[in-house]
Coordinates of C-alpha atoms and ligand atoms in Angstrom, one line a residue:
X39 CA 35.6 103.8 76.1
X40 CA 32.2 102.2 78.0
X41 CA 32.4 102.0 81.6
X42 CA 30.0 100.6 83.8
X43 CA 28.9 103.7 86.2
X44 CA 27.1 102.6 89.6
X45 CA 25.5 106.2 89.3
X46 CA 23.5 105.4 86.2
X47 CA 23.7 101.7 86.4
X48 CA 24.2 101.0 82.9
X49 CA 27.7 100.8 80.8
X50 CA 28.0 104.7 79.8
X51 CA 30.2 106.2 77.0
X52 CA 33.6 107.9 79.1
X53 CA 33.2 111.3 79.4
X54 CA 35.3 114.4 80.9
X55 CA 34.9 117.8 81.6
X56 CA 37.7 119.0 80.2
X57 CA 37.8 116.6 76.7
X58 CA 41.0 114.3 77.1
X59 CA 42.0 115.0 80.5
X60 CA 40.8 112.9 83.2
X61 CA 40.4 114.2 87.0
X62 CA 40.5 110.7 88.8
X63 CA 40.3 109.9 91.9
X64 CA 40.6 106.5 94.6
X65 CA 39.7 106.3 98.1
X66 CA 43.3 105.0 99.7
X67 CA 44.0 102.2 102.2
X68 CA 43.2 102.8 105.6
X69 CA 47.0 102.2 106.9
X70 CA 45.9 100.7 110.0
X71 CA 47.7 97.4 108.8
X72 CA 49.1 96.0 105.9
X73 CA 46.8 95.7 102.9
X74 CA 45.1 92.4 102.1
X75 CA 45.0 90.9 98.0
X76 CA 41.6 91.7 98.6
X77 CA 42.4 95.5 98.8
X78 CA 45.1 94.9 96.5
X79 CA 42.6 94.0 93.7
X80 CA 40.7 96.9 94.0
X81 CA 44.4 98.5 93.3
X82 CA 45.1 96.9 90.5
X83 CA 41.9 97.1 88.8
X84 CA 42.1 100.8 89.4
X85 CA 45.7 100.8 88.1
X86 CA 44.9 99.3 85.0
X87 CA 41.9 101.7 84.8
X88 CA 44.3 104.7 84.7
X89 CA 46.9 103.3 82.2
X90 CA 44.0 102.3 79.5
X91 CA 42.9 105.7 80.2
X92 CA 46.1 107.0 79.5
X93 CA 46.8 103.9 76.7
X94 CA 43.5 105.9 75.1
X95 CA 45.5 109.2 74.9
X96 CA 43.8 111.2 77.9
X97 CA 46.3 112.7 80.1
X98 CA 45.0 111.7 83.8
X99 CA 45.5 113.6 87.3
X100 CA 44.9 110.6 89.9
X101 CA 44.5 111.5 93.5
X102 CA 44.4 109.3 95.9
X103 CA 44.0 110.1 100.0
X104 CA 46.0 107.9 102.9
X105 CA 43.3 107.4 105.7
X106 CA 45.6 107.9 109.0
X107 CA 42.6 109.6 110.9
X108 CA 38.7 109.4 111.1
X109 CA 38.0 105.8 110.0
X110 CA 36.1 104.0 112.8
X111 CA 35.4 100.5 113.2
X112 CA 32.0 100.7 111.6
X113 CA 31.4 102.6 108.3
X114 CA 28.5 104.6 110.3
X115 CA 31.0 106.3 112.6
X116 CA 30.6 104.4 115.3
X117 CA 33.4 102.0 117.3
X118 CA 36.6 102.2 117.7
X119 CA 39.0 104.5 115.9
X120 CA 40.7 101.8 113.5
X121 CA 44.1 103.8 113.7
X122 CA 44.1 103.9 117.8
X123 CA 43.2 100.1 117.3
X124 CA 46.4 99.2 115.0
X125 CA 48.5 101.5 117.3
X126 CA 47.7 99.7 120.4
X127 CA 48.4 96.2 119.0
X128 CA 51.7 97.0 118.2
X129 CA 52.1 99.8 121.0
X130 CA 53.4 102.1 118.9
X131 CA 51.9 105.6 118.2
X132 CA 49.5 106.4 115.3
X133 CA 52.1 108.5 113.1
X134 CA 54.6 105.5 113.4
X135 CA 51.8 102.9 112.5
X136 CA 50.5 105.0 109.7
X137 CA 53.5 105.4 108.2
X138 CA 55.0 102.0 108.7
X139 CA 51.8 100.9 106.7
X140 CA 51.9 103.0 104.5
X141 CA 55.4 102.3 103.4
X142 CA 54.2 98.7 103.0
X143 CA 51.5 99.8 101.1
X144 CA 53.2 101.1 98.4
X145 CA 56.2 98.6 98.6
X146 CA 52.9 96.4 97.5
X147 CA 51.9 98.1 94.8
X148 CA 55.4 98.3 93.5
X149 CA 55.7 94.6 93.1
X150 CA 52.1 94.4 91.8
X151 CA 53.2 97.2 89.3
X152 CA 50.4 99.2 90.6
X153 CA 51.9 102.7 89.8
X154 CA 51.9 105.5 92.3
X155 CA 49.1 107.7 92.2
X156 CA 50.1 111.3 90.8
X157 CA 48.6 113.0 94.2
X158 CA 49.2 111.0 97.2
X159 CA 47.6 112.7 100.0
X160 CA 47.3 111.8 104.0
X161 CA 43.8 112.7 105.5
X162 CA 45.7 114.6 108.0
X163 CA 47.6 116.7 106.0
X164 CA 44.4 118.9 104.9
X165 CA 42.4 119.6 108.0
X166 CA 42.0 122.8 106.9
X167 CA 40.4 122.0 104.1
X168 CA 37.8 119.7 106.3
X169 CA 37.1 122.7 108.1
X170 CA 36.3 125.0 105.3
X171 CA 33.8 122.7 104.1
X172 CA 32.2 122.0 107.1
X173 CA 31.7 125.6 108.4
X174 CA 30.1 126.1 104.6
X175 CA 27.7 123.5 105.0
X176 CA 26.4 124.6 108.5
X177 CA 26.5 127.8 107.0
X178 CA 24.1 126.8 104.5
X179 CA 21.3 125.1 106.7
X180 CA 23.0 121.6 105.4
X181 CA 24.6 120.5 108.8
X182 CA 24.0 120.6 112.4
X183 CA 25.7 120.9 115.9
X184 CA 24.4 118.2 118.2
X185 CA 26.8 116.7 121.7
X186 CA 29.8 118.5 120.2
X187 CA 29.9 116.7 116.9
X188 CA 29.2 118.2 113.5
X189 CA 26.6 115.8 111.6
X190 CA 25.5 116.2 107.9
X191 CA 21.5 116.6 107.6
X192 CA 20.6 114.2 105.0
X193 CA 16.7 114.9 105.2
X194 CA 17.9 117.9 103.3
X195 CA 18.8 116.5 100.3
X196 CA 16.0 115.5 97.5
X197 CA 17.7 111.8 96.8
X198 CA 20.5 110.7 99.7
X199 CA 20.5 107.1 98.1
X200 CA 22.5 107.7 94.9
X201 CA 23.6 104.3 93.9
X202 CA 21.1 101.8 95.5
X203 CA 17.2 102.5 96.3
X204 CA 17.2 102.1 99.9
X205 CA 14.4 102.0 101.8
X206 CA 15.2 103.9 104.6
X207 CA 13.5 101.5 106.9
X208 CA 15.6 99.0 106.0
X209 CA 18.5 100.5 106.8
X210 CA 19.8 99.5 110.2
X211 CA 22.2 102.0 112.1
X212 CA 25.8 100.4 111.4
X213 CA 25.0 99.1 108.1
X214 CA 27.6 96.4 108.2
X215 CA 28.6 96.1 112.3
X216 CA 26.0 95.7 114.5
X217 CA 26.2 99.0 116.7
X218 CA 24.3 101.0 119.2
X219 CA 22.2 104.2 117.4
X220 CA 24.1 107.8 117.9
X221 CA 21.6 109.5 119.9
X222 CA 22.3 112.9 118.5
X223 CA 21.2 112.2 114.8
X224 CA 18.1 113.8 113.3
X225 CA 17.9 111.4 110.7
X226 CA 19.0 107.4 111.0
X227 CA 21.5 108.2 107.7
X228 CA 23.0 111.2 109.4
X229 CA 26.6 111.1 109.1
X230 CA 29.3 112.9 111.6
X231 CA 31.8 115.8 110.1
X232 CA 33.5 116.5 112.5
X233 CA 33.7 114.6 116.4
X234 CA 34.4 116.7 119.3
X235 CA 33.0 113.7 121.8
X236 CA 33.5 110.4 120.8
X237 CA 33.1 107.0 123.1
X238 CA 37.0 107.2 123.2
X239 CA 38.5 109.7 125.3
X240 CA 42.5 107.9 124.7
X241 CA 41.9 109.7 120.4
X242 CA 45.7 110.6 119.5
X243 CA 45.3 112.7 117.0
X244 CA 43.2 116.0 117.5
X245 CA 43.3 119.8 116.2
X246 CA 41.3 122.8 116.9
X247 CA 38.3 123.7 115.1
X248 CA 35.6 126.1 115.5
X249 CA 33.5 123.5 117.2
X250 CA 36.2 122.8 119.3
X251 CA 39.2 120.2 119.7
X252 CA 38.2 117.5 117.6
X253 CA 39.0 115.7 114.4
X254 CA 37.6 115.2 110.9
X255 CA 34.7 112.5 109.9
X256 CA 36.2 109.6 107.4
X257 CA 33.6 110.8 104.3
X258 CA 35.0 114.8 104.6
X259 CA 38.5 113.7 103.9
X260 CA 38.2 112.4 100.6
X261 CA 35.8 115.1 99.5
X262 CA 38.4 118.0 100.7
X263 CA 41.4 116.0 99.2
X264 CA 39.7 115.7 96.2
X265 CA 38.4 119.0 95.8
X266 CA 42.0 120.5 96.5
X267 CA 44.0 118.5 94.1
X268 CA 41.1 117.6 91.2
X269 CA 38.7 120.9 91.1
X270 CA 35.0 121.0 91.7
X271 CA 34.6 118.8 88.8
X272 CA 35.7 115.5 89.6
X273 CA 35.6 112.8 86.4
X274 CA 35.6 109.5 88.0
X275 CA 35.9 108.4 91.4
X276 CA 37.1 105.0 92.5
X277 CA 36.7 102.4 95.4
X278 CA 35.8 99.0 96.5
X279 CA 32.2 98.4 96.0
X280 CA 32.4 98.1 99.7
X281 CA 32.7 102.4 99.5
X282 CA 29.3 102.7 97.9
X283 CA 27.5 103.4 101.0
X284 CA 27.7 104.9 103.0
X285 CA 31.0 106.1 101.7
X286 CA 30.8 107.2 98.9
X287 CA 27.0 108.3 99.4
X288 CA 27.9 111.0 102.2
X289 CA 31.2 112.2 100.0
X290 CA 28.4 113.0 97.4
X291 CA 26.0 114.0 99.7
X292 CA 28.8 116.2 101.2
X293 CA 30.4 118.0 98.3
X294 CA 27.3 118.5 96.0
X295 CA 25.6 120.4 99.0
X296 CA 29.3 122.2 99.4
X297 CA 29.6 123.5 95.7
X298 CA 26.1 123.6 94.7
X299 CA 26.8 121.6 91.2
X300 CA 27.2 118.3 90.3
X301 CA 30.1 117.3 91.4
X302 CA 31.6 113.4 89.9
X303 CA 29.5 112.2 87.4
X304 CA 31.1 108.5 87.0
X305 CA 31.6 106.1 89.6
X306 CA 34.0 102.5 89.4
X307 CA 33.5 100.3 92.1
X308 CA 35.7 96.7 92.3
X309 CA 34.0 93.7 93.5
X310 CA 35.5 92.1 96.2
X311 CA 37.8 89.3 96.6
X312 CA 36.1 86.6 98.6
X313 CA 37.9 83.0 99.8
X314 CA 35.3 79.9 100.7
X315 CA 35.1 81.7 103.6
X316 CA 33.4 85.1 102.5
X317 CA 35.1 88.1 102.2
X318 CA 38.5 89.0 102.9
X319 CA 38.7 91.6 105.6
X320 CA 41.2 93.4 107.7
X321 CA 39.6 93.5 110.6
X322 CA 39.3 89.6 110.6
X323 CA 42.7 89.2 111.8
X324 CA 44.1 86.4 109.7
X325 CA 45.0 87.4 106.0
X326 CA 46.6 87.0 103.1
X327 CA 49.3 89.4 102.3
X328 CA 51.7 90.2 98.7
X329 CA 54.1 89.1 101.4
X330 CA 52.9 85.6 102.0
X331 CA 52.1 84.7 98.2
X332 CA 56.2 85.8 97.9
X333 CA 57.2 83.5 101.0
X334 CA 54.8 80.9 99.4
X335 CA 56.9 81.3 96.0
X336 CA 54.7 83.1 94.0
X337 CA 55.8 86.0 91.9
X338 CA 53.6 89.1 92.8
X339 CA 52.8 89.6 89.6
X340 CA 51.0 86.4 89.1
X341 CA 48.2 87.8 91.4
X342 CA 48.4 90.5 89.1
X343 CA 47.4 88.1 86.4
X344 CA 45.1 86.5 88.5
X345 CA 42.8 89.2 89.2
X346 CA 43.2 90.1 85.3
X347 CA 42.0 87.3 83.9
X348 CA 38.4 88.2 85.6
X349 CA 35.9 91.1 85.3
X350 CA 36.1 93.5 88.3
X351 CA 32.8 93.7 88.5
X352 CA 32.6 89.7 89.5
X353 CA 32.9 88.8 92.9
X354 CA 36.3 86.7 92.6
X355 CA 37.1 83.6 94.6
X356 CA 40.7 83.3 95.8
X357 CA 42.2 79.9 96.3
X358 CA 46.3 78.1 96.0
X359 CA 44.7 76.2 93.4
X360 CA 43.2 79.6 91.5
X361 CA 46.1 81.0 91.8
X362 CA 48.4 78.1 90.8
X363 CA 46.5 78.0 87.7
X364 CA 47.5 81.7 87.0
X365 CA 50.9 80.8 87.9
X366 CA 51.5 78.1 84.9
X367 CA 49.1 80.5 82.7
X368 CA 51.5 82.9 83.1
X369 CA 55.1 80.8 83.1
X370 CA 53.7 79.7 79.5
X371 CA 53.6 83.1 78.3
X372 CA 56.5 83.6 79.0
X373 CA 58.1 80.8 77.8
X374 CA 56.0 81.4 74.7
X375 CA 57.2 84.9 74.4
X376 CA 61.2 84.2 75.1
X377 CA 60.9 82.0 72.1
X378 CA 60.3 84.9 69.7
X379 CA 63.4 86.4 67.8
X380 CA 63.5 90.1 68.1
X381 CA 65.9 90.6 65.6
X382 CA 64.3 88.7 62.8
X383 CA 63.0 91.9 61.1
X384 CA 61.7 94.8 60.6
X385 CA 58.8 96.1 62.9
X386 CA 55.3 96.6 60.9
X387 CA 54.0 99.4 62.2
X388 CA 50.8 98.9 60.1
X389 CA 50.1 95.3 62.0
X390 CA 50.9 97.0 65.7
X391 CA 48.4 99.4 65.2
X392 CA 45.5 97.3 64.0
X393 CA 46.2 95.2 67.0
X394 CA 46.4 98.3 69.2
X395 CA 42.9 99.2 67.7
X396 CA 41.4 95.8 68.2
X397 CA 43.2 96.0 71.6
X398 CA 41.1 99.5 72.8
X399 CA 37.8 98.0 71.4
X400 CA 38.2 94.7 73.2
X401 CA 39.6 96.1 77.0
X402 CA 38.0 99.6 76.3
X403 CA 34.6 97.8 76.6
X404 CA 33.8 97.9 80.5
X405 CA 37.6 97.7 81.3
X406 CA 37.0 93.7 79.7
X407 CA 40.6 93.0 81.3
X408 CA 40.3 89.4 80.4
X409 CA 40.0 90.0 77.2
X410 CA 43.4 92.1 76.8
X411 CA 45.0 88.9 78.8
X412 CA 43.3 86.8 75.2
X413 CA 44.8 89.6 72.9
X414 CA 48.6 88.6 74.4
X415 CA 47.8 84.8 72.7
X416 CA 46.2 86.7 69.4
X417 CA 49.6 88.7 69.2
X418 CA 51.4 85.7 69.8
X419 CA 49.8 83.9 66.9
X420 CA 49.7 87.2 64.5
X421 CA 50.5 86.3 61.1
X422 CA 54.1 88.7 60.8
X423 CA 57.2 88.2 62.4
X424 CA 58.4 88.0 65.8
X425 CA 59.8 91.7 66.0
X426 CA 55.9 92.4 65.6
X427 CA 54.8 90.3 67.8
X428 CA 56.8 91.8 70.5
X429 CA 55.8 95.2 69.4
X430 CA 52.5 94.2 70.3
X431 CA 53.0 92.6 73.8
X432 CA 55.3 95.6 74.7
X433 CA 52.4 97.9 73.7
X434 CA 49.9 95.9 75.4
X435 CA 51.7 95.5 78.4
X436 CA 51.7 99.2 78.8
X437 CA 48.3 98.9 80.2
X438 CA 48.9 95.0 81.8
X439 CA 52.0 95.4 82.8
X440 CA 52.9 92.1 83.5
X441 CA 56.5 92.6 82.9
X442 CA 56.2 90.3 80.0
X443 CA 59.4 91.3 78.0
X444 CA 61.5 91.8 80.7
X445 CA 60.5 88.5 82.1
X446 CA 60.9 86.6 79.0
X447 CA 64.3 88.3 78.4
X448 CA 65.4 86.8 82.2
X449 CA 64.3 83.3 80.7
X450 CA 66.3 83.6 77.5
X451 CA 69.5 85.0 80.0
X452 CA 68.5 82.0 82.2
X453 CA 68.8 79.5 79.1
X454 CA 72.0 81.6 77.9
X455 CA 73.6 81.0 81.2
X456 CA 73.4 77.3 81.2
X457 CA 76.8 77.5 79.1
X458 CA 79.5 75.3 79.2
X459 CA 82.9 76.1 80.2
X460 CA 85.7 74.5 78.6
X461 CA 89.2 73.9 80.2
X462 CA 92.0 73.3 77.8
X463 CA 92.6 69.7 79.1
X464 CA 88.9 69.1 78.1
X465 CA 87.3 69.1 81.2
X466 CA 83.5 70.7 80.6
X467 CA 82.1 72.3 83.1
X468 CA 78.5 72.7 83.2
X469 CA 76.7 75.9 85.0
X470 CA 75.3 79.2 84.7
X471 CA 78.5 80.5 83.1
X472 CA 80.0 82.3 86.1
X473 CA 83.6 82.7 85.6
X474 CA 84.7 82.8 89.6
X475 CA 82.8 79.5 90.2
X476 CA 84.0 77.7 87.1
X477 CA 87.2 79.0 88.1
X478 CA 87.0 77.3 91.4
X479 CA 85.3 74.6 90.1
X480 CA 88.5 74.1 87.5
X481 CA 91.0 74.6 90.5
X482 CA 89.3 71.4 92.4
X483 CA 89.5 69.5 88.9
X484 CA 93.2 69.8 89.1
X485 CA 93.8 69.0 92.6
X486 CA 92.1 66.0 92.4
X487 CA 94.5 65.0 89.4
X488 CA 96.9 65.5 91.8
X489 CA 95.5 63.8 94.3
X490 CA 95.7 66.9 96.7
X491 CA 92.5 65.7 98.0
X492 CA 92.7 68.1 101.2
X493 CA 92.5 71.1 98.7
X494 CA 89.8 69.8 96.6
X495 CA 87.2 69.1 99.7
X496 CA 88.2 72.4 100.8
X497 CA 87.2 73.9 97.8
X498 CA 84.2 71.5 97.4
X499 CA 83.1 73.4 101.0
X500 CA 84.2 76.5 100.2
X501 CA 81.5 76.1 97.1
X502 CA 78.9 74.5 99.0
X503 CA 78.9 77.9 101.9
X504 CA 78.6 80.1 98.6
X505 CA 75.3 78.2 97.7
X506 CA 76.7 76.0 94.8
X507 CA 75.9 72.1 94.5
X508 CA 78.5 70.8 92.7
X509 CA 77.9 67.2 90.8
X510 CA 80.8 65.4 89.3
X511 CA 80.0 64.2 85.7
X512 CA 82.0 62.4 83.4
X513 CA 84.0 64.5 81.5
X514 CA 83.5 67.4 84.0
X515 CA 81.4 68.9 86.2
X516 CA 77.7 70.1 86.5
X517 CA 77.1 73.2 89.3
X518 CA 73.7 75.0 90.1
X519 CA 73.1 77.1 93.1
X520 CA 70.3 76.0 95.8
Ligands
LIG1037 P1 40.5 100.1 103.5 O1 42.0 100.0 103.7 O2 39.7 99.2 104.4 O3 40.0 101.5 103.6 O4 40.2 99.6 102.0 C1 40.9 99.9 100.9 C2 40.2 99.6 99.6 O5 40.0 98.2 99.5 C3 38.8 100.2 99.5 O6 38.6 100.7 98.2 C4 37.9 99.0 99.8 O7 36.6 99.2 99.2 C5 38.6 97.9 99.1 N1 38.4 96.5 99.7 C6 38.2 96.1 100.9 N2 38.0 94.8 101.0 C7 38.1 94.3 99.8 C8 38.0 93.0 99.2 N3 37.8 91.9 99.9 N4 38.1 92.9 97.8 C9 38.3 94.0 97.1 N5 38.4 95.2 97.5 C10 38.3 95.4 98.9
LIG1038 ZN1 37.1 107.7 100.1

């Protein structure tokens, strides 16, 4: 496969350390509040990563951290502690808030079929780890002690500015919030690894250290979770393009000055979701949510579509109307696909795997997710029969996964269901073939004949509490539930 790295700046041929196994890894949610579609797309993206990766035949360790501690209001570690911030909104503590939101988090993914990573991993679970590195690297001359906090020395490092050519200059303090300079820096790109003094004396969460009662820096915890569960040779590392820098920048910084090697050679960063508006951000207040697309009536996974159909390295503009489009894009599919016959043959194995072929050339190039959404309409149009063609959309799917034959399937139930119940007087009832309804249904038929109205209202609202119209047609009756 080709993947774009932000290291080298160019689409590079895949490679691992250990040929066809994959140490991957994703910089988690900060579970200060729920996640955002913006967020979300950076999930999905990732997710689809992993299963083409696996799709290609590598077997893949993904590791992915849970930020409950360290994350402050500007990347640069300065502001407020985004977990204290959450926790006070909802005055609730910081473990109930970070698990609360992390719940939702992966209640997410699971209706975007994002699957769970293989490591999950909350940044306070492995302080330890924080503090191994951290004593190494002021061991080694890299770090420095300066008004109780821990602060990487960047001016020791050859290049700091791995994925963009900053000039230093240019670089204000706070990068993306406006904030006041940290006094006790050497260096403007200085970064803190571990805070014993910090503006906010109210900090929840705290542990002892050799430097005192503190807590761990955002960057360490993703270089210590990593290094635990992925080695000291990391294959590709994933984030928002957001993470670049500084994020991503000190976690290299960090754990190449730690181990003394290389440490992740390939680096996938998602474009973000924008509205007219700009960005999408959490800290805006106001945004959109997997559970507001489901309250609006949209089926998750026609986000999941949605953020398919473009390349994750475009910004992407979200809008009702974008996303309606995605909706009857993918309604037609599946319309298209409940209309094959799966038992009209004999699967050709020799056609699946061309298409399969075709199918790792076309997504396999730069993770080119719109084209694999294309290769669902070549399959659908493949000259064999239809027990192929769902061969192939199953096989796809294992790397979309769009649920597209078990959707399909619900459609042909759904169409199944509209059956027609006959009573022996020849009264047709017309539903979704449920037999105590129709039974009901038949029971008010004959009342009526008898003119025992009294019963055959009561029925009638004994229908209408369980959620059933019921329309009197000649001949019968039609019933659907609202
Ligand atoms: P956070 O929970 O803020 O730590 O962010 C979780 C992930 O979402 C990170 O990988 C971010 O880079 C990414 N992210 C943040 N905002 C957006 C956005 N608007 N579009 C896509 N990804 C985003
Ligand atoms: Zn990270």
């Amino acid at each position: 496969m080709k993947l774009y790295n932000s290291l080298t700046r160019r689409k590079d041929e895949f490679q691992t350390h250990t040929p066809g196994h994959v140490e991957m890894y994703t910089c988690g949610p900060t579970v200060y509040h729920f996640a955002h579609i913006g967020n979300l797309r950076s999930y999905i993206m990732e997710d689809v990563l992993e299963k083409f990766l696996r799709y290609a035949g590598y077997d893949v360790n993904r590791v992915m951290n849970i930020t409950d501690v360290g994350h402050l209001a500007s990347d640069a570690d300065t502001g407020e502690d985004k977990m204290l911030k959450g926790a006070k909104r909802e005055h609730k503590s910081v473990m109930e808030i970070a698990q609360f939101y992390t719940d939702a988090f992966f209640s997410d993914c699971e209706k975007l079929n994002i699957k769970r990573p293989d490591v999950v991993q909350p940044a306070t679970g492995c302080i330890d780890e924080y503090i191994k590195i951290v004593s190494s690297l002021l061991e080694k001359g890299y770090a420095y002690l300066a008004g109780g906090n821990v602060y990487f020395d960047t001016s020791k490092l050859e290049r700091y500015y791995v994925f963009n050519d900053h000039d230093e200059e240019d670089l204000a303090v706070g990068v993306r919030d406006s904030v006041e300079e940290d006094q006790n820096k050497r260096n403007k790109a200085d970064f803190v690894l571990w805070f014993t003094k910090s503006k906010f004396e109210d900090q929840a969460l705290k542990w002892d250290s050799p430097w005192g009662v503190g807590y761990p820096g955002w960057h360490i915890e993703c270089s210590g979770i990593s290094m635990k569960y992925n080695g000291e040779y990391l294959d590709l590392h994933c984030g928002g393009i957001d993470n670049a820098f500084p994020h991503h920048t000190n976690e290299i910084a960090q754990s190449e000055a730690y181990l003394g090697h290389p440490w992740c050679p390939q680096w996938f960063h998602v474009h973000h979701l924008n509205t007219n508006s700009g960005k999408m951000s959490k800290s805006k207040g106001e945004f959109l949510t997997v559970s507001l697309l489901e309250e609006k009536g949209y089926d998750p996974l026609v986000y999941r579509l949605f953020c398919l159909q473009s390349h994750y390295r475009k910004g992407l503009v979200f809008s009702w109307e974008n996303l309606d489009n995605a909706k009857t894009t993918y309604e037609k599919l599946l319309k298209r696909i409940a209309a094959l016959k799966p038992e009209d043959g004999p699967v050709d194995q020799a056609v699946v795997a061309e298409y399969r072929q075709k199918f790792l050339d076309q997504v396999g190039n730069d993770l080119n997710t719109s084209m694999g959404i294309t290769a669902l309409y070549d399959a659908l149009k493949a000259k064999t029969n239809d027990a192929t063609r769902l061969a192939i959309l199953a096989d796809f799917d294992q790397v979309l996964s769009l649920d597209l034959l078990s959707k399909a399937e619900q459609l042909r139930q759904q169409a199944a269901n509209q059956a027609k119940t006959e009573s022996a007087g020849g009264y047709t009832i017309t539903g979704e073939g449920d037999p105590e309804i129709d039974a009901l249904v038949l029971r008010r038929a004959e009342a009526k004949k008898a003119k025992n109205w009294a019963e055959a209202d009561a029925i009638r609202d004994q229908l209408k509490a369980m959620g059933i119209e019921l329309t009197d047609v000649p001949g019968g009756a039609m019933w659907k539930r609202v």
